[in-house]
PDB file of C-alpha atoms and ligand atoms in Angstrom:
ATOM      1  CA  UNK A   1       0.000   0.000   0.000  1.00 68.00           C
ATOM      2  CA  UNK A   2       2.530   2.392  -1.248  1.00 85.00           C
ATOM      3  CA  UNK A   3       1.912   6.331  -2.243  1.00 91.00           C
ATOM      4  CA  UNK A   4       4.039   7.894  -5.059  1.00 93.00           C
ATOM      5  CA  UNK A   5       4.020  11.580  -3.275  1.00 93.00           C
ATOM      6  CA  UNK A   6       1.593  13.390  -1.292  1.00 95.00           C
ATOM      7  CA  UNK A   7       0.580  16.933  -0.278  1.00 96.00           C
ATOM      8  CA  UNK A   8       0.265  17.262   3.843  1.00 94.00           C
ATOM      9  CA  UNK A   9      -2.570  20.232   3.175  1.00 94.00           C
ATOM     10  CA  UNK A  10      -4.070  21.450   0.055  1.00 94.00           C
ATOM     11  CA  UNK A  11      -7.003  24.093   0.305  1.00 95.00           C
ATOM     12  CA  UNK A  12      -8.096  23.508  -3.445  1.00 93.00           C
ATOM     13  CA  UNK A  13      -8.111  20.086  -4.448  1.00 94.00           C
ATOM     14  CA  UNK A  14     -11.815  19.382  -2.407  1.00 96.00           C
ATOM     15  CA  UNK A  15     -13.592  22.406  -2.543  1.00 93.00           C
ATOM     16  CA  UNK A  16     -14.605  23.701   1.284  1.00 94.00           C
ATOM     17  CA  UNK A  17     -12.477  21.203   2.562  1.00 96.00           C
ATOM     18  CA  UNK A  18      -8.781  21.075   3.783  1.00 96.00           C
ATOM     19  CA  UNK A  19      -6.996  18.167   2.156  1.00 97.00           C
ATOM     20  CA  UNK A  20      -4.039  16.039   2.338  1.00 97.00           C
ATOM     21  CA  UNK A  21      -3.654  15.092  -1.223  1.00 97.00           C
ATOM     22  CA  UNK A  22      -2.055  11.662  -2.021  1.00 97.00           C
ATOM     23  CA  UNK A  23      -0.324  10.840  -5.901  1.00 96.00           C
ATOM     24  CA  UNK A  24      -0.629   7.596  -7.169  1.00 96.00           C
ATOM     25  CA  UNK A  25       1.836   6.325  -9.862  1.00 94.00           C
ATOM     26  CA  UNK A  26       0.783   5.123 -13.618  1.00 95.00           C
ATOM     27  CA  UNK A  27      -2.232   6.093 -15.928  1.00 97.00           C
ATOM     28  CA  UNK A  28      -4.010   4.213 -18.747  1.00 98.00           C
ATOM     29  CA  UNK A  29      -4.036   7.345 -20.795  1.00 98.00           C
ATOM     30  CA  UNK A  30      -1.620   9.136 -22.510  1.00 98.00           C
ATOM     31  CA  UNK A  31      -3.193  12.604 -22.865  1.00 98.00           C
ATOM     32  CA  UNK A  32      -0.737  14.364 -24.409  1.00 98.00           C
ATOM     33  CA  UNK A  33      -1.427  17.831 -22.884  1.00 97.00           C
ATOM     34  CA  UNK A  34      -0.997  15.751 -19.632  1.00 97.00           C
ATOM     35  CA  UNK A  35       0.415  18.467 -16.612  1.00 93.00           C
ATOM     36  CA  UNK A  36       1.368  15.231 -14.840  1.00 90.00           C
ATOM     37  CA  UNK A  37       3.680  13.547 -17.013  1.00 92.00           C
ATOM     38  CA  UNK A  38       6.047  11.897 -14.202  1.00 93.00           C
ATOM     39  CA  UNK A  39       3.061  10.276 -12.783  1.00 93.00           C
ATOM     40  CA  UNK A  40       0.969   9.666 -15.676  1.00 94.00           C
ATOM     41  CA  UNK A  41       4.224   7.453 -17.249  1.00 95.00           C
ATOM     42  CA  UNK A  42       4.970   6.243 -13.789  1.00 91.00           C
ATOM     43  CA  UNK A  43       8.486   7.620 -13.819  1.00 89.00           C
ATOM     44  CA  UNK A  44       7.988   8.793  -9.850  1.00 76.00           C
ATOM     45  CA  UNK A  45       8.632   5.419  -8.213  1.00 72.00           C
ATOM     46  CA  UNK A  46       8.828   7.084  -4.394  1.00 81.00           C
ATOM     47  CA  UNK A  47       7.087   4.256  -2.058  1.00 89.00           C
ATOM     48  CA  UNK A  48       5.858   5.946   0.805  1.00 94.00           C
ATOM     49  CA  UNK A  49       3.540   3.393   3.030  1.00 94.00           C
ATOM     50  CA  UNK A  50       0.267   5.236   3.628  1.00 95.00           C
ATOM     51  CA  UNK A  51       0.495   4.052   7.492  1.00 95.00           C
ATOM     52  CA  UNK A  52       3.580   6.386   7.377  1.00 95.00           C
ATOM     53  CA  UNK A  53       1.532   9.457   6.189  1.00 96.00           C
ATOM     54  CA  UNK A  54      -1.490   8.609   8.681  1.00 96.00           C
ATOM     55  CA  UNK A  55       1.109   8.724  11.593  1.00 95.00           C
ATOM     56  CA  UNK A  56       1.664  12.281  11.089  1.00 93.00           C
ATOM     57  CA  UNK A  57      -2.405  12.848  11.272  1.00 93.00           C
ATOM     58  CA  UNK A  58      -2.549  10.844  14.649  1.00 89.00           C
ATOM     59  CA  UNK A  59      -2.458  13.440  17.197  1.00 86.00           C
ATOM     60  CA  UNK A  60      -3.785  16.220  14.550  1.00 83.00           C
ATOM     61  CA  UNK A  61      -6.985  14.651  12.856  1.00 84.00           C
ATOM     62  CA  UNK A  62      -8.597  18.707  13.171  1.00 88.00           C
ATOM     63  CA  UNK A  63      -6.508  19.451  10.754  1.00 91.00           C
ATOM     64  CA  UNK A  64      -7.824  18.260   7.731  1.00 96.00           C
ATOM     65  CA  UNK A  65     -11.137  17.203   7.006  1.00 96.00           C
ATOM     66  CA  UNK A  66     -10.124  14.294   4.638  1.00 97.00           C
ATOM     67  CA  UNK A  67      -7.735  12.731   1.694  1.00 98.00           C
ATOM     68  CA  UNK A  68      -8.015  13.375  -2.091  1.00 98.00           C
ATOM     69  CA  UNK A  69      -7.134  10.841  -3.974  1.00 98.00           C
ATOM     70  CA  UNK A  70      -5.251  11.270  -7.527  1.00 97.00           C
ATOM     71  CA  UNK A  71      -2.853  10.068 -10.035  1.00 92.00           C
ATOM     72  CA  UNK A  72      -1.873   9.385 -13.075  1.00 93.00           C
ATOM     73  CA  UNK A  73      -5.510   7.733 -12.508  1.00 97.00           C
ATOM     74  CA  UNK A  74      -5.525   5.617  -8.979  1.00 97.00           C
ATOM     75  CA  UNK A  75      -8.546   3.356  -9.986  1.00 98.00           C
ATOM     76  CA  UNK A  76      -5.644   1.236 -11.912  1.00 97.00           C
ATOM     77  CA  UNK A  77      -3.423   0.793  -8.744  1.00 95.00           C
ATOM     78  CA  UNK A  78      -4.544  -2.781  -7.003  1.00 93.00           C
ATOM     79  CA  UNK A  79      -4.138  -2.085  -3.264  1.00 94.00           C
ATOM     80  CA  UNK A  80      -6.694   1.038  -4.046  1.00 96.00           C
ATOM     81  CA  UNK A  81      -9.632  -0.141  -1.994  1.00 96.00           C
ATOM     82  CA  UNK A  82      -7.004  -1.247   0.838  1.00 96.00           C
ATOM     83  CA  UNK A  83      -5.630   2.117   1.115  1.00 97.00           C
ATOM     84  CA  UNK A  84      -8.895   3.757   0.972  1.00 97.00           C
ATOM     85  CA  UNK A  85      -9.859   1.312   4.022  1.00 96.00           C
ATOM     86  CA  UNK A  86      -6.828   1.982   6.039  1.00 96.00           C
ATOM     87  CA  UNK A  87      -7.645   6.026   5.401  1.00 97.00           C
ATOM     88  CA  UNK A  88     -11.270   5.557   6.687  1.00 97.00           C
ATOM     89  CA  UNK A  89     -10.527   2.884   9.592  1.00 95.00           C
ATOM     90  CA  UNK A  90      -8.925   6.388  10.599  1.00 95.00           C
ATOM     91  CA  UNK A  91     -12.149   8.207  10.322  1.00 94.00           C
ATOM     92  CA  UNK A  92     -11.079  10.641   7.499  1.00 96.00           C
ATOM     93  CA  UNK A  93     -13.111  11.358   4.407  1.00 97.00           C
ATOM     94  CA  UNK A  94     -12.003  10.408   1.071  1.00 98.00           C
ATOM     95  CA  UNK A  95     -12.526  11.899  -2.358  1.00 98.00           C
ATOM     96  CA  UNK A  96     -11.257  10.006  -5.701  1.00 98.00           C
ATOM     97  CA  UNK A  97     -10.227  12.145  -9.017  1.00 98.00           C
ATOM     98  CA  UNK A  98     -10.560   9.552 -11.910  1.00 98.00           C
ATOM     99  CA  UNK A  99     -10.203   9.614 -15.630  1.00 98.00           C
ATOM    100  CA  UNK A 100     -13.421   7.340 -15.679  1.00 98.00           C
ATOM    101  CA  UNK A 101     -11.701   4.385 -17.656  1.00 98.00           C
ATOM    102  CA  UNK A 102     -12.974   2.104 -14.733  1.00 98.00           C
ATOM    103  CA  UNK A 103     -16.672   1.994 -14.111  1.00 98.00           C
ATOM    104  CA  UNK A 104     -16.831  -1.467 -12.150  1.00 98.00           C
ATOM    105  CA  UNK A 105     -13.681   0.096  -9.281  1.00 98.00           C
ATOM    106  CA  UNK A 106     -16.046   3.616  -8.995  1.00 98.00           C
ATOM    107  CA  UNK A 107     -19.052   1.414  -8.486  1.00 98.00           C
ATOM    108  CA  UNK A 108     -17.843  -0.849  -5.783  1.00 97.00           C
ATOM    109  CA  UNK A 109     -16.297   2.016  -3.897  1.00 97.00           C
ATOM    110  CA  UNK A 110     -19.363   3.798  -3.717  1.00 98.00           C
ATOM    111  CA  UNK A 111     -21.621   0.906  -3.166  1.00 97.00           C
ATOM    112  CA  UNK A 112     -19.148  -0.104   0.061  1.00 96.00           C
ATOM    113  CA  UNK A 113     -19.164   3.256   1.256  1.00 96.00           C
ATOM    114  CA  UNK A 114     -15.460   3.598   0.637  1.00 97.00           C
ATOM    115  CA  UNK A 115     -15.998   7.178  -1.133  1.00 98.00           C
ATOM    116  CA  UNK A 116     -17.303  10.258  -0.029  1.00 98.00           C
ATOM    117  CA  UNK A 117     -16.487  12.514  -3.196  1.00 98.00           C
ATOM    118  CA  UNK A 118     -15.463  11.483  -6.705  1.00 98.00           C
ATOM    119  CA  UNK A 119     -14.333  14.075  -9.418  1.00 98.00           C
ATOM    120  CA  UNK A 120     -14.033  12.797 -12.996  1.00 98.00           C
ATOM    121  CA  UNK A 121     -12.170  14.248 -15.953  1.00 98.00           C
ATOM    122  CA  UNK A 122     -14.731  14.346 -19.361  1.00 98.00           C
ATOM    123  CA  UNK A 123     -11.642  14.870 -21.569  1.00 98.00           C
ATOM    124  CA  UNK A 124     -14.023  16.231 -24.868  1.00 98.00           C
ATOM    125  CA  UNK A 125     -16.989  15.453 -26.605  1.00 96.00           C
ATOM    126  CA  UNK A 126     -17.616  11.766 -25.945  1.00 97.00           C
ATOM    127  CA  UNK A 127     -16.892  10.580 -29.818  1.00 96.00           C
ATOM    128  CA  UNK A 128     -14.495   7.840 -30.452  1.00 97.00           C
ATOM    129  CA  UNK A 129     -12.057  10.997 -32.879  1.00 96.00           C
ATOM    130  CA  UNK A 130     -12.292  13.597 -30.045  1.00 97.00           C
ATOM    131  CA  UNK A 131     -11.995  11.428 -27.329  1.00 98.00           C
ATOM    132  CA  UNK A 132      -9.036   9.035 -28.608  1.00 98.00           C
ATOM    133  CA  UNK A 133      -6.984  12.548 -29.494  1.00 97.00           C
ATOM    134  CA  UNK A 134      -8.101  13.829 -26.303  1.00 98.00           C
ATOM    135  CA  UNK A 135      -6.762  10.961 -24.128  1.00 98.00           C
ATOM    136  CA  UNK A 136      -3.411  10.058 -26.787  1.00 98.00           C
ATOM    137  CA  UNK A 137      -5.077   6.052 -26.539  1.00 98.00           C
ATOM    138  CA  UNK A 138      -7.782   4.248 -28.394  1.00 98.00           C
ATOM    139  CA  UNK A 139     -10.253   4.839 -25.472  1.00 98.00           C
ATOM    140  CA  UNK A 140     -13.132   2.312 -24.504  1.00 98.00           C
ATOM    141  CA  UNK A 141     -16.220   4.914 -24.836  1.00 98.00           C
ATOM    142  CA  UNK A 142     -18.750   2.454 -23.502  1.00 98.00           C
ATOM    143  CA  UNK A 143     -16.465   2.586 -19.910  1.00 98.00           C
ATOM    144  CA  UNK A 144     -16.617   6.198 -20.136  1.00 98.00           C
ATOM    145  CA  UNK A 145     -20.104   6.593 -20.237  1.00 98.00           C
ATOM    146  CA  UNK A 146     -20.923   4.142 -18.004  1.00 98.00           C
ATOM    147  CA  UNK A 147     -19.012   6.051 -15.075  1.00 98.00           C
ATOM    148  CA  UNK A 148     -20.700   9.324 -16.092  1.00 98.00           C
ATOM    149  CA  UNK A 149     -23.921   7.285 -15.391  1.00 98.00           C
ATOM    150  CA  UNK A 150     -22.958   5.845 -12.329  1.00 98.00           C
ATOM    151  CA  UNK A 151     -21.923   9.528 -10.827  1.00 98.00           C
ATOM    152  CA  UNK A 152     -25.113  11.082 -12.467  1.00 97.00           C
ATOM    153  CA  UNK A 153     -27.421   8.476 -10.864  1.00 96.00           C
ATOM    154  CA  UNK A 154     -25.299   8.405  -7.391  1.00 96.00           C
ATOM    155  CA  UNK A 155     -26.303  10.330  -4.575  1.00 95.00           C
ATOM    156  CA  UNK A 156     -22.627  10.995  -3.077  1.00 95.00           C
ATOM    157  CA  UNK A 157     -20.924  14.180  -3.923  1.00 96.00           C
ATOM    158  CA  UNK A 158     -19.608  13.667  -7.066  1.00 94.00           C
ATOM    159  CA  UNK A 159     -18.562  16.492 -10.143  1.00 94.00           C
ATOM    160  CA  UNK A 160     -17.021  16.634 -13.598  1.00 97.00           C
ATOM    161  CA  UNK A 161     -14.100  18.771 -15.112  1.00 96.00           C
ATOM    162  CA  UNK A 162     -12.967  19.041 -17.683  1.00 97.00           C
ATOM    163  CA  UNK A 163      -9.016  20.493 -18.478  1.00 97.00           C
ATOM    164  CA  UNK A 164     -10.092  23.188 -22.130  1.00 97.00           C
ATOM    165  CA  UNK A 165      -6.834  22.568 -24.667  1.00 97.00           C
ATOM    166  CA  UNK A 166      -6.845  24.424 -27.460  1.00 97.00           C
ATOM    167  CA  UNK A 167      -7.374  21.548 -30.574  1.00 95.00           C
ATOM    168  CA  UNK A 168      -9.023  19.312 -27.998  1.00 97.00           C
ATOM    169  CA  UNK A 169     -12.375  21.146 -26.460  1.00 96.00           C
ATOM    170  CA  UNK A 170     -13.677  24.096 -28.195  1.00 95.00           C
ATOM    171  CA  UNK A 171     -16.859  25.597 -27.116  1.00 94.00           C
ATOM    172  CA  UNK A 172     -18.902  22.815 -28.730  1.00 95.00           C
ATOM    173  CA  UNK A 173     -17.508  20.470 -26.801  1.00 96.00           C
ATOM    174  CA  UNK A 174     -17.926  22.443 -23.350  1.00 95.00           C
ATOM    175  CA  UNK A 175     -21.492  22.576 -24.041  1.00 94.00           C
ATOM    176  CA  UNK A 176     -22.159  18.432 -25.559  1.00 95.00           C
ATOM    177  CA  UNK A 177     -20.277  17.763 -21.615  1.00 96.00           C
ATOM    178  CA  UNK A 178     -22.459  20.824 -19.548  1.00 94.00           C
ATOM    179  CA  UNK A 179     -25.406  18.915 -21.385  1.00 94.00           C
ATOM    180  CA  UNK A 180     -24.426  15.429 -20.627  1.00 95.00           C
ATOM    181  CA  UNK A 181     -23.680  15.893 -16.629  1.00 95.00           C
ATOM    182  CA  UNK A 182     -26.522  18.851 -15.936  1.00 92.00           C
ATOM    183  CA  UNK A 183     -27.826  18.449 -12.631  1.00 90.00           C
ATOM    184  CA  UNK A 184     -24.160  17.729 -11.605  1.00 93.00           C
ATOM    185  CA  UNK A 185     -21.487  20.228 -10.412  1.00 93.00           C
ATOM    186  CA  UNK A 186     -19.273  21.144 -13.991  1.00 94.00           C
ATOM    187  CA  UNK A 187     -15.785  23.236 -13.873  1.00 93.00           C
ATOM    188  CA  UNK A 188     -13.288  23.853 -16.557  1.00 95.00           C
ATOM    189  CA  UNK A 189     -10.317  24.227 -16.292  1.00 94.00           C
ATOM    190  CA  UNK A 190      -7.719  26.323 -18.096  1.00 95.00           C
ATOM    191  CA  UNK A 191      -4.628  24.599 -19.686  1.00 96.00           C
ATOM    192  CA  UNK A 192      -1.220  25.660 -18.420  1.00 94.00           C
ATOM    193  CA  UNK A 193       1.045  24.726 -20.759  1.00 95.00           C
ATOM    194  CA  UNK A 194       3.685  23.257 -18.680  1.00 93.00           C
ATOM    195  CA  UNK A 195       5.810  19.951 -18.303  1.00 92.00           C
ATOM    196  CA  UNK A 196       3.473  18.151 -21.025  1.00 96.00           C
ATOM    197  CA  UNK A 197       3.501  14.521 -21.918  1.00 96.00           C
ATOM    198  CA  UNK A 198       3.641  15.420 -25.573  1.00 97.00           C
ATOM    199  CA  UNK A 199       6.460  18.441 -25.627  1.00 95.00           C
ATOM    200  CA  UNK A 200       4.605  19.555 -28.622  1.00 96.00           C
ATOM    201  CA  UNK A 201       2.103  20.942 -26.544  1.00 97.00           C
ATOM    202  CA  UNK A 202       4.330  23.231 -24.347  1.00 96.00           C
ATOM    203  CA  UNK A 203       3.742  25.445 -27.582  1.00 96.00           C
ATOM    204  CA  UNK A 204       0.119  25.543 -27.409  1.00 95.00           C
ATOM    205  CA  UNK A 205      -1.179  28.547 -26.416  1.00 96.00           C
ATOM    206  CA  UNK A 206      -4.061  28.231 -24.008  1.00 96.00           C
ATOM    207  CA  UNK A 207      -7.559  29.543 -24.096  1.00 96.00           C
ATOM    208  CA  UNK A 208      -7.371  33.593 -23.067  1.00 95.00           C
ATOM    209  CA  UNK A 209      -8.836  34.562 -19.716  1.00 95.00           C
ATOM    210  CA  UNK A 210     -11.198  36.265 -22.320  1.00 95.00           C
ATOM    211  CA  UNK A 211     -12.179  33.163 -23.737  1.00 94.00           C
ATOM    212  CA  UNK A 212     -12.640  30.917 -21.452  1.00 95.00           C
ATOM    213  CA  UNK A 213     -15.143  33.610 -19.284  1.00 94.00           C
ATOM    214  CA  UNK A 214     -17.152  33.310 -22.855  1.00 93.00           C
ATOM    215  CA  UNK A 215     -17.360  29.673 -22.882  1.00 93.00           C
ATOM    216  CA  UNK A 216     -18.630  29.874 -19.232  1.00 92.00           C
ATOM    217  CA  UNK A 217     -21.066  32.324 -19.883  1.00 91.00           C
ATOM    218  CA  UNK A 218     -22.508  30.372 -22.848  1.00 87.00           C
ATOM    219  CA  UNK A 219     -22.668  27.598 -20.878  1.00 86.00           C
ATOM    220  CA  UNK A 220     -24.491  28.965 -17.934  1.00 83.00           C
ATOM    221  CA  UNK A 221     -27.106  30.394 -20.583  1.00 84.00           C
ATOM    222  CA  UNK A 222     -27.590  27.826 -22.524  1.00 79.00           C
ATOM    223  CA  UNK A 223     -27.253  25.124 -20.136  1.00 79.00           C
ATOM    224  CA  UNK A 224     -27.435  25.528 -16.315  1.00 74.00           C
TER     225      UNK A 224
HETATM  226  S1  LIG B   1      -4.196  13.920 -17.821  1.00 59.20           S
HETATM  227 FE1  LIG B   1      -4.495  11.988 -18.898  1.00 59.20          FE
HETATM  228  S2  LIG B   1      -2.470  10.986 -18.944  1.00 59.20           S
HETATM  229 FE2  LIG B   1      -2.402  12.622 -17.401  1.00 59.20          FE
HETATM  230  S3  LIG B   1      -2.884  11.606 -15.491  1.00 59.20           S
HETATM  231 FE3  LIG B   1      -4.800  12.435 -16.278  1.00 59.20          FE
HETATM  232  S4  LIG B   1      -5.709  10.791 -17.497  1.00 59.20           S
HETATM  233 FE4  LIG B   1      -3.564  10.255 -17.138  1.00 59.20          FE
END
């Protein structure tokens, strides 16, 4: 039950809630706009037992209200539901970031209780072209969809985000995903182009401030 790197505190990773934020190691994607591209290839190979970052919350459990879970994507790592046990058996909350990719790991976690929050990634417009360029892999759609169903028809905290890249999401695409999860919580994200999987991307230049306000605006009016 090892943890690539973690965060003691984070104030913005679980909104109203102070965080320590654990990294797993590995993804099944290959975006290549990826921010987290030591992690996402599973180049950080730190193992850092999760009993040894508990310790330090033993005689401070005030502190933080819970642990965010993230990656690369964590539903891949095996000894996920294990660590997820060992971080409630110490009566902190958990919330899981996910790429989606595995509906039947989201369901069981949130039919056993093992989840209080799960945030998923909608990379683009779910078609097999957008999607596949989106995530650098031939992507299994069907998975996808199936954990946007599971989230939309849960009744834990749950919300979607999605990451806007220039080439990747227009505002066509924001508005096919504000459509798709409505009812659910929806943020986007700008792009920083930074560190990326694919170097090609460090030359993208992201969305404006300008922009992305309008693709906000046009989805709160049209959608929400
Ligand atoms: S952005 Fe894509 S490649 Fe990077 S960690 Fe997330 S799902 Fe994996």
């Amino acid at each position: 039950m090892f943890i690539a790197d973690y965060l003691e505190t984070s104030l913005l990773d679980w909104e109203g809630k102070i965080a320590c934020l654990l990294f797993l190691s590995g993804c099944n994607f290959r975006c290549p706009w990826c921010q987290n591209k030591e992690l996402a290839l599973g180049i950080i190979k730190n193992s850092i037992p999760i009993q040894e970052i508990l310790a330090k919350f033993e005689n401070k459990k005030n502190w933080i209200d819970g642990f965010v879970i993230t990656g690369g994507e964590p539903t891949i790592n095996r000894d996920l539901g294990k660590i997820i046990s060992e971080i409630k058996n110490n009566g902190f909350l958990v919330k899981l970031d996910t790429n989606g990719s595995n509906p039947t790991v989201i369901k069981e976690l949130i039919d056993n209780k093992l989840v209080d929050s799960v945030a998923m990634d909608i990379k683009s417009s779910l078609t097999e072209e957008k999607y596949n360029n989106a995530c650098g892999i031939n992507v299994d759609l069907t998975a996808i969809k199936k954990t946007v169903e599971i989230l939309l028809s849960s009744s834990i905290d749950c919300f979607f985000r999605t990451t806007v890249v220039p080439g990747i999401v227009d505002e066509d695409d924001i508005l096919k995903i504000a459509e798709m999860v409505k009812g659910k919580k929806y943020r986007m994200q700008k792009f920083v182009p930074h560190n990326t999987l694919d170097e090609n991307y460090i030359h993208i230049k992201p969305y404006s401030e300008q922009d992305m306000k309008k693709m906000e605006e046009i989805c709160y009016a049209k959608v929400f």
